[in-house]
mmCIF file of C-alpha atoms in Angstrom:
data_model
loop_
_atom_site.group_PDB
_atom_site.id
_atom_site.type_symbol
_atom_site.label_atom_id
_atom_site.label_comp_id
_atom_site.label_asym_id
_atom_site.label_seq_id
_atom_site.Cartn_x
_atom_site.Cartn_y
_atom_site.Cartn_z
ATOM 1 C CA MET V 207 101.569 31.717 -2.912
ATOM 2 C CA GLY V 208 100.240 33.137 0.131
ATOM 3 C CA THR V 209 101.243 36.046 2.580
ATOM 4 C CA TYR V 210 101.751 34.311 5.755
ATOM 5 C CA LYS V 211 99.904 35.624 8.541
ATOM 6 C CA ALA V 212 100.138 32.994 11.502
ATOM 7 C CA TYR V 213 103.408 34.505 12.478
ATOM 8 C CA GLU V 214 102.302 37.885 13.667
ATOM 9 C CA PRO V 215 105.228 40.379 13.640
ATOM 10 C CA HIS V 216 103.442 43.809 15.096
ATOM 11 C CA GLN V 217 103.806 46.981 13.502
ATOM 12 C CA HIS V 218 102.690 50.517 15.310
ATOM 13 C CA PRO V 219 101.514 53.379 13.408
ATOM 14 C CA ASP V 220 102.580 55.589 16.463
ATOM 15 C CA PRO V 221 106.386 54.735 17.355
ATOM 16 C CA GLN V 222 105.964 56.479 20.108
ATOM 17 C CA PHE V 223 103.048 54.796 21.605
ATOM 18 C CA PRO V 224 103.973 50.982 21.137
ATOM 19 C CA ILE V 225 100.905 49.327 22.617
ATOM 20 C CA ILE V 226 98.141 47.078 20.833
ATOM 21 C CA PHE V 227 94.800 47.523 22.542
ATOM 22 C CA HIS V 228 91.677 46.483 21.457
ATOM 23 C CA PHE V 229 88.266 45.039 22.820
ATOM 24 C CA ASP V 230 87.431 41.484 21.284
ATOM 25 C CA THR V 231 84.506 39.189 21.081
ATOM 26 C CA VAL V 232 84.281 35.625 20.512
ATOM 27 C CA SER V 233 81.372 33.262 20.200
ATOM 28 C CA VAL V 234 80.787 29.505 19.266
ATOM 29 C CA ASN V 235 80.868 27.942 15.520
ATOM 30 C CA PRO V 236 81.708 24.553 15.909
ATOM 31 C CA GLU V 237 82.312 24.237 12.209
ATOM 32 C CA ILE V 238 85.183 26.685 12.229
ATOM 33 C CA PRO V 239 88.689 26.032 13.665
ATOM 34 C CA PHE V 240 90.194 29.055 15.326
ATOM 35 C CA GLU V 241 93.406 30.490 13.408
ATOM 36 C CA PHE V 242 96.183 29.863 15.788
ATOM 37 C CA GLN V 243 99.279 32.657 16.113
ATOM 38 C CA TRP V 244 102.115 33.278 17.581
ATOM 39 C CA HIS V 245 104.391 36.409 18.131
ATOM 40 C CA GLU V 246 107.320 37.892 19.985
ATOM 41 C CA ASP V 247 105.530 39.909 22.198
ATOM 42 C CA ILE V 248 103.793 38.795 25.241
ATOM 43 C CA GLU V 249 100.076 39.205 24.989
ATOM 44 C CA LEU V 250 97.808 39.899 28.211
ATOM 45 C CA LEU V 251 94.147 38.715 28.076
ATOM 46 C CA PHE V 252 91.604 40.246 30.209
ATOM 47 C CA GLY V 253 88.177 38.664 30.738
ATOM 48 C CA VAL V 254 85.051 40.853 30.727
ATOM 49 C CA GLU V 255 81.965 38.836 30.006
ATOM 50 C CA GLY V 256 81.165 35.174 29.918
ATOM 51 C CA GLU V 257 84.135 32.726 29.450
ATOM 52 C CA GLY V 258 86.610 31.283 27.007
ATOM 53 C CA ILE V 259 89.398 29.113 26.697
ATOM 54 C CA VAL V 260 92.812 30.319 25.747
ATOM 55 C CA ILE V 261 95.029 27.724 24.088
ATOM 56 C CA SER V 262 98.857 28.448 24.753
ATOM 57 C CA ASN V 263 101.133 25.646 23.646
ATOM 58 C CA THR V 264 99.651 22.536 25.477
ATOM 59 C CA GLU V 265 97.825 24.612 28.249
ATOM 60 C CA ARG V 266 94.046 25.162 28.443
ATOM 61 C CA LEU V 267 93.557 28.469 30.217
ATOM 62 C CA PRO V 268 90.066 29.733 31.424
ATOM 63 C CA LEU V 269 89.298 33.499 30.706
ATOM 64 C CA ARG V 270 86.767 34.917 32.873
ATOM 65 C CA LYS V 271 85.458 38.521 33.944
ATOM 66 C CA GLY V 272 88.371 40.302 35.827
ATOM 67 C CA GLU V 273 90.989 37.633 35.223
ATOM 68 C CA LEU V 274 94.240 37.696 33.418
ATOM 69 C CA CYS V 275 95.629 35.052 30.928
ATOM 70 C CA ILE V 276 99.199 35.612 29.712
ATOM 71 C CA VAL V 277 100.494 34.388 26.390
ATOM 72 C CA ASN V 278 104.157 34.145 26.700
ATOM 73 C CA SER V 279 106.681 35.315 23.738
ATOM 74 C CA ASN V 280 106.353 32.997 20.796
ATOM 75 C CA TYR V 281 103.607 30.636 22.374
ATOM 76 C CA LEU V 282 101.141 29.136 19.871
ATOM 77 C CA HIS V 283 97.693 30.205 20.908
ATOM 78 C CA ARG V 284 94.188 30.800 20.156
ATOM 79 C CA ILE V 285 90.879 31.302 21.900
ATOM 80 C CA TYR V 286 87.633 29.690 21.977
ATOM 81 C CA THR V 287 84.346 29.331 23.601
ATOM 82 C CA ASP V 288 81.287 27.500 24.049
ATOM 83 C CA GLY V 289 79.237 30.403 24.188
ATOM 84 C CA ILE V 290 80.289 34.031 24.283
ATOM 85 C CA CYS V 291 83.385 35.790 25.402
ATOM 86 C CA ARG V 292 84.146 39.458 25.648
ATOM 87 C CA TYR V 293 87.674 40.458 26.433
ATOM 88 C CA TYR V 294 90.650 43.067 26.344
ATOM 89 C CA CYS V 295 93.535 42.423 24.521
ATOM 90 C CA LEU V 296 96.812 44.115 25.342
ATOM 91 C CA ILE V 297 100.077 43.492 23.597
ATOM 92 C CA PRO V 298 103.083 45.618 24.504
ATOM 93 C CA ASP V 299 106.036 45.753 22.274
ATOM 94 C CA ASN V 300 109.359 45.461 23.548
ATOM 95 C CA SER V 301 110.295 48.780 22.759
ATOM 96 C CA LEU V 302 108.269 50.233 25.595
ATOM 97 C CA CYS V 303 110.921 48.925 28.292
ATOM 98 C CA PRO V 304 114.138 48.191 26.302
ATOM 99 C CA GLY V 305 116.184 45.652 27.631
ATOM 100 C CA TRP V 306 113.359 44.182 30.046
ATOM 101 C CA GLU V 307 113.800 40.736 30.233
ATOM 102 C CA ALA V 308 109.949 40.525 30.304
ATOM 103 C CA PHE V 309 110.014 40.882 26.806
ATOM 104 C CA GLN V 310 112.890 38.186 26.194
ATOM 105 C CA GLU V 311 111.616 34.619 25.570
ATOM 106 C CA LYS V 312 113.822 33.326 28.453
ATOM 107 C CA LEU V 313 111.378 34.800 30.859
ATOM 108 C CA VAL V 314 107.908 33.097 31.065
ATOM 109 C CA PHE V 315 105.247 34.215 33.166
ATOM 110 C CA GLN V 316 102.499 32.685 35.109
ATOM 111 C CA SER V 317 99.865 31.896 32.511
ATOM 112 C CA HIS V 318 96.397 32.381 34.376
ATOM 113 C CA LEU V 319 95.949 35.043 37.374
ATOM 114 C CA SER V 320 93.188 36.012 39.438
ATOM 115 C CA ASP V 321 94.746 38.812 41.450
ATOM 116 C CA GLU V 322 92.692 41.940 42.812
ATOM 117 C CA LYS V 323 95.795 44.299 42.153
ATOM 118 C CA ILE V 324 96.156 43.638 38.375
ATOM 119 C CA ARG V 325 92.502 43.640 37.756
ATOM 120 C CA ARG V 326 92.555 47.124 39.177
ATOM 121 C CA GLN V 327 95.762 47.861 37.025
ATOM 122 C CA PHE V 328 94.157 46.760 33.970
ATOM 123 C CA GLU V 329 90.913 48.613 34.507
ATOM 124 C CA GLY V 330 92.912 51.841 34.873
ATOM 125 C CA ILE V 331 94.399 51.161 31.524
ATOM 126 C CA VAL V 332 90.928 50.176 30.036
ATOM 127 C CA GLN V 333 89.744 53.418 31.567
ATOM 128 C CA GLU V 334 92.355 55.880 30.279
ATOM 129 C CA MET V 335 92.351 54.025 26.619
ATOM 130 C CA GLU V 336 88.379 54.518 26.244
ATOM 131 C CA ASN V 337 88.351 58.011 27.635
ATOM 132 C CA CYS V 338 90.977 59.456 25.538
ATOM 133 C CA GLY V 339 91.872 62.378 27.720
ATOM 134 C CA PRO V 340 94.758 64.788 27.556
ATOM 135 C CA TYR V 341 98.194 63.164 27.611
ATOM 136 C CA TYR V 342 96.202 59.644 27.879
ATOM 137 C CA LYS V 343 99.045 57.904 25.764
ATOM 138 C CA THR V 344 101.682 59.037 28.138
ATOM 139 C CA VAL V 345 99.214 57.866 31.092
ATOM 140 C CA VAL V 346 98.619 54.332 29.571
ATOM 141 C CA LYS V 347 102.695 53.925 28.928
ATOM 142 C CA ALA V 348 103.161 54.536 32.465
ATOM 143 C CA GLN V 349 100.696 52.513 33.559
ATOM 144 C CA VAL V 350 101.520 49.360 31.233
ATOM 145 C CA THR V 351 105.038 49.495 32.646
ATOM 146 C CA ILE V 352 103.956 49.581 36.378
ATOM 147 C CA LEU V 353 101.483 46.413 35.468
ATOM 148 C CA LEU V 354 104.818 44.696 33.867
ATOM 149 C CA ALA V 355 106.753 45.300 36.671
ATOM 150 C CA GLU V 356 104.007 44.088 39.047
ATOM 151 C CA LEU V 357 104.127 40.815 36.685
ATOM 152 C CA CYS V 358 107.785 40.449 36.770
ATOM 153 C CA ARG V 359 107.892 40.698 40.547
ATOM 154 C CA ASN V 360 105.226 38.281 41.347
ATOM 155 C CA TYR V 361 104.335 36.125 38.262
ATOM 156 C CA ALA V 362 107.623 35.430 36.558
ATOM 157 C CA LEU V 363 108.673 31.574 36.670
ATOM 158 C CA SER V 364 112.102 30.253 36.960
ATOM 159 C CA THR V 365 113.433 28.356 34.136
ATOM 160 C CA THR V 366 112.841 24.936 36.301
ATOM 161 C CA GLU V 367 108.825 26.410 36.384
ATOM 162 C CA PHE V 368 108.006 26.682 32.649
ATOM 163 C CA SER V 369 104.267 26.115 31.878
ATOM 164 C CA PRO V 370 103.993 22.384 30.108
ATOM 165 C CA GLY V 371 104.641 22.702 26.329
ATOM 166 C CA ARG V 372 107.400 25.442 26.712
ATOM 167 C CA ARG V 373 110.008 23.144 25.079
ATOM 168 C CA ASP V 374 107.701 20.650 23.364
ATOM 169 C CA ASN V 375 108.967 19.968 20.069
ATOM 170 C CA ARG V 376 105.619 18.975 19.029
ATOM 171 C CA ILE V 377 104.516 22.917 19.138
ATOM 172 C CA GLU V 378 107.473 23.809 16.632
ATOM 173 C CA LEU V 379 106.349 20.802 14.529
ATOM 174 C CA VAL V 380 102.969 22.600 14.378
ATOM 175 C CA LYS V 381 104.410 26.000 13.894
ATOM 176 C CA SER V 382 106.250 24.530 10.916
ATOM 177 C CA ALA V 383 103.043 22.673 9.357
ATOM 178 C CA ILE V 384 100.657 25.870 9.761
ATOM 179 C CA ARG V 385 103.707 27.909 7.918
ATOM 180 C CA TYR V 386 103.725 25.812 5.349
ATOM 181 C CA LEU V 387 100.035 25.559 4.959
ATOM 182 C CA HIS V 388 100.030 29.611 4.896
ATOM 183 C CA GLU V 389 102.458 29.633 2.053
ATOM 184 C CA HIS V 390 101.253 26.850 -0.096
ATOM 185 C CA TYR V 391 97.399 26.820 0.264
ATOM 186 C CA SER V 392 96.579 27.786 -3.289
ATOM 187 C CA GLU V 393 98.351 25.093 -4.547
ATOM 188 C CA GLU V 394 97.360 21.254 -4.404
ATOM 189 C CA ILE V 395 99.328 19.758 -1.396
ATOM 190 C CA SER V 396 98.971 16.642 0.192
ATOM 191 C CA ILE V 397 99.330 15.222 3.223
ATOM 192 C CA GLU V 398 102.441 13.911 2.181
ATOM 193 C CA ASP V 399 103.657 17.039 1.269
ATOM 194 C CA ILE V 400 103.355 18.456 4.558
ATOM 195 C CA CYS V 401 105.034 15.162 6.254
ATOM 196 C CA SER V 402 108.150 15.717 4.059
ATOM 197 C CA TYR V 403 108.269 19.269 4.739
ATOM 198 C CA VAL V 404 108.072 19.150 8.474
ATOM 199 C CA GLY V 405 110.408 15.756 8.464
ATOM 200 C CA PHE V 406 108.074 13.309 10.534
ATOM 201 C CA SER V 407 105.745 10.332 9.399
ATOM 202 C CA LYS V 408 102.200 10.510 8.175
ATOM 203 C CA TYR V 409 100.555 9.047 11.427
ATOM 204 C CA TYR V 410 102.863 10.646 13.848
ATOM 205 C CA PHE V 411 102.370 14.400 12.222
ATOM 206 C CA CYS V 412 98.552 13.972 11.758
ATOM 207 C CA HIS V 413 97.957 12.693 15.700
ATOM 208 C CA THR V 414 100.190 15.567 16.954
ATOM 209 C CA PHE V 415 98.535 18.412 14.423
ATOM 210 C CA LYS V 416 95.500 17.250 15.733
ATOM 211 C CA GLU V 417 96.309 16.728 19.452
ATOM 212 C CA ILE V 418 97.519 20.203 19.446
ATOM 213 C CA THR V 419 95.006 22.152 17.517
ATOM 214 C CA GLY V 420 92.048 20.308 17.941
ATOM 215 C CA SER V 421 91.564 20.420 14.012
ATOM 216 C CA THR V 422 92.675 17.880 11.365
ATOM 217 C CA VAL V 423 95.185 19.045 8.899
ATOM 218 C CA ILE V 424 92.416 19.167 6.122
ATOM 219 C CA GLN V 425 89.998 21.342 8.351
ATOM 220 C CA TYR V 426 92.768 23.856 9.052
ATOM 221 C CA LEU V 427 93.842 23.796 5.334
ATOM 222 C CA ASN V 428 90.123 24.463 4.341
ATOM 223 C CA PHE V 429 90.064 26.835 7.018
ATOM 224 C CA ILE V 430 92.725 28.883 5.417
ATOM 225 C CA ARG V 431 91.509 28.715 2.045
ATOM 226 C CA CYS V 432 87.882 29.658 3.059
ATOM 227 C CA GLN V 433 89.120 32.598 4.832
ATOM 228 C CA ASN V 434 91.443 33.543 1.623
ATOM 229 C CA ALA V 435 88.425 33.208 -0.640
ATOM 230 C CA HIS V 436 85.824 35.353 1.638
ATOM 231 C CA SER V 437 88.746 38.086 1.582
ATOM 232 C CA LEU V 438 88.941 38.044 -2.384
ATOM 233 C CA LEU V 439 85.113 38.077 -2.716
ATOM 234 C CA ALA V 440 85.033 41.448 -0.381
ATOM 235 C CA THR V 441 87.337 43.128 -3.237
ATOM 236 C CA GLY V 442 84.581 42.414 -5.658
ATOM 237 C CA LYS V 443 86.993 41.926 -8.232
ATOM 238 C CA TYR V 444 86.860 37.895 -8.571
ATOM 239 C CA ASN V 445 83.886 35.721 -9.420
ATOM 240 C CA VAL V 446 83.288 32.997 -6.945
ATOM 241 C CA ALA V 447 85.016 30.320 -9.213
ATOM 242 C CA GLU V 448 88.097 32.589 -9.437
ATOM 243 C CA CYS V 449 88.048 32.979 -5.840
ATOM 244 C CA ALA V 450 87.913 29.484 -5.453
ATOM 245 C CA GLU V 451 90.649 28.508 -7.738
ATOM 246 C CA LEU V 452 92.946 31.300 -6.687
ATOM 247 C CA SER V 453 92.250 29.788 -2.904
ATOM 248 C CA GLY V 454 93.417 26.293 -3.740
ATOM 249 C CA PHE V 455 89.659 24.586 -4.206
ATOM 250 C CA HIS V 456 89.498 22.819 -7.708
ATOM 251 C CA ASN V 457 86.193 21.314 -7.435
ATOM 252 C CA MET V 458 83.341 24.248 -7.062
ATOM 253 C CA SER V 459 80.801 21.966 -5.266
ATOM 254 C CA TYR V 460 83.273 21.045 -2.338
ATOM 255 C CA PHE V 461 84.302 24.638 -2.460
ATOM 256 C CA THR V 462 80.516 25.820 -1.949
ATOM 257 C CA ARG V 463 79.979 23.243 0.890
ATOM 258 C CA ILE V 464 82.878 23.874 2.945
ATOM 259 C CA TYR V 465 82.642 27.970 2.470
ATOM 260 C CA LYS V 466 78.936 27.354 3.722
ATOM 261 C CA ARG V 467 79.844 25.133 6.677
ATOM 262 C CA GLN V 468 82.714 27.452 7.548
ATOM 263 C CA LEU V 469 81.190 30.746 7.172
ATOM 264 C CA GLY V 470 77.375 30.241 7.432
ATOM 265 C CA ILE V 471 76.507 31.542 3.809
ATOM 266 C CA LEU V 472 76.908 30.415 0.067
ATOM 267 C CA PRO V 473 80.064 31.887 -1.590
ATOM 268 C CA SER V 474 77.394 33.186 -4.434
ATOM 269 C CA ARG V 475 75.492 34.862 -1.807
ATOM 270 C CA GLN V 476 78.176 36.243 -0.173
ATOM 271 C CA LYS V 477 79.319 37.545 -3.359
ATOM 272 C CA GLU V 478 76.043 39.093 -4.050
ATOM 273 C CA GLU V 479 75.748 40.814 -0.747
ATOM 274 C CA TYR V 480 79.246 42.528 -1.197
ATOM 275 C CA LYS V 481 78.138 43.494 -4.659
ATOM 276 C CA ASN V 482 75.505 45.127 -3.102
ATOM 277 C CA SER V 483 77.194 47.132 -0.423
ATOM 278 C CA PHE V 484 79.378 48.415 -3.504
ATOM 279 C CA SER V 485 76.362 49.848 -5.167
ATOM 280 C CA GLN V 486 75.086 51.710 -2.326
#
């Protein structure tokens, strides 16, 4: 049974600085279904270069330079692009501002912003994080707090303005299925097993899963399995056949074909590359 990763509880190495901040690049690969995640904290994505699409529950949001996408609490989300997209990701923990409704699921923010003031505020945070000057963490916490206050003032939605899919039971169905796939990918599971778990007919489940995620259930399962096999290969502790078996692939030719399609390299070649890196 695997470690469940789609639901992402955040942990902060420094409790006095409860902020996740990083620069990301995503590029096109039509063979790989991007992983969906959800978490309790809101997530702010600030475009730097290119254009991406943020899927947030059932919304498709453009992510462009100088614009902000907000992924609300517990929204199922991922990002993809037809070319290349670079962006900053900022995730403030709810302990940053205890008691604020901004970190409660009942408060929802407008999901796509093109606001000059917000842009300048976010760029100020980027500058502080990159320069790491004296007391930068204190400054960043203050800047993030001001940014969140600005969002609460001007971009918080009332209960009648919730974005599409906010109370959509299809989202919960997909979350449940993804959770099941992560917990059982190493086993021999069938569509019928998943349908029994989520409590819906095969037709409705498969149609809904593809509609929300853009991938078939089998494509998504193979993605999870290949990612696990890749992680196992990276350890250098297992041969290719063992990595396949431990990841739920029981046919080596099928595993090789799917791994090459999704990761662009044969698993045997990947194993060799990791072996060479260990020996250096």
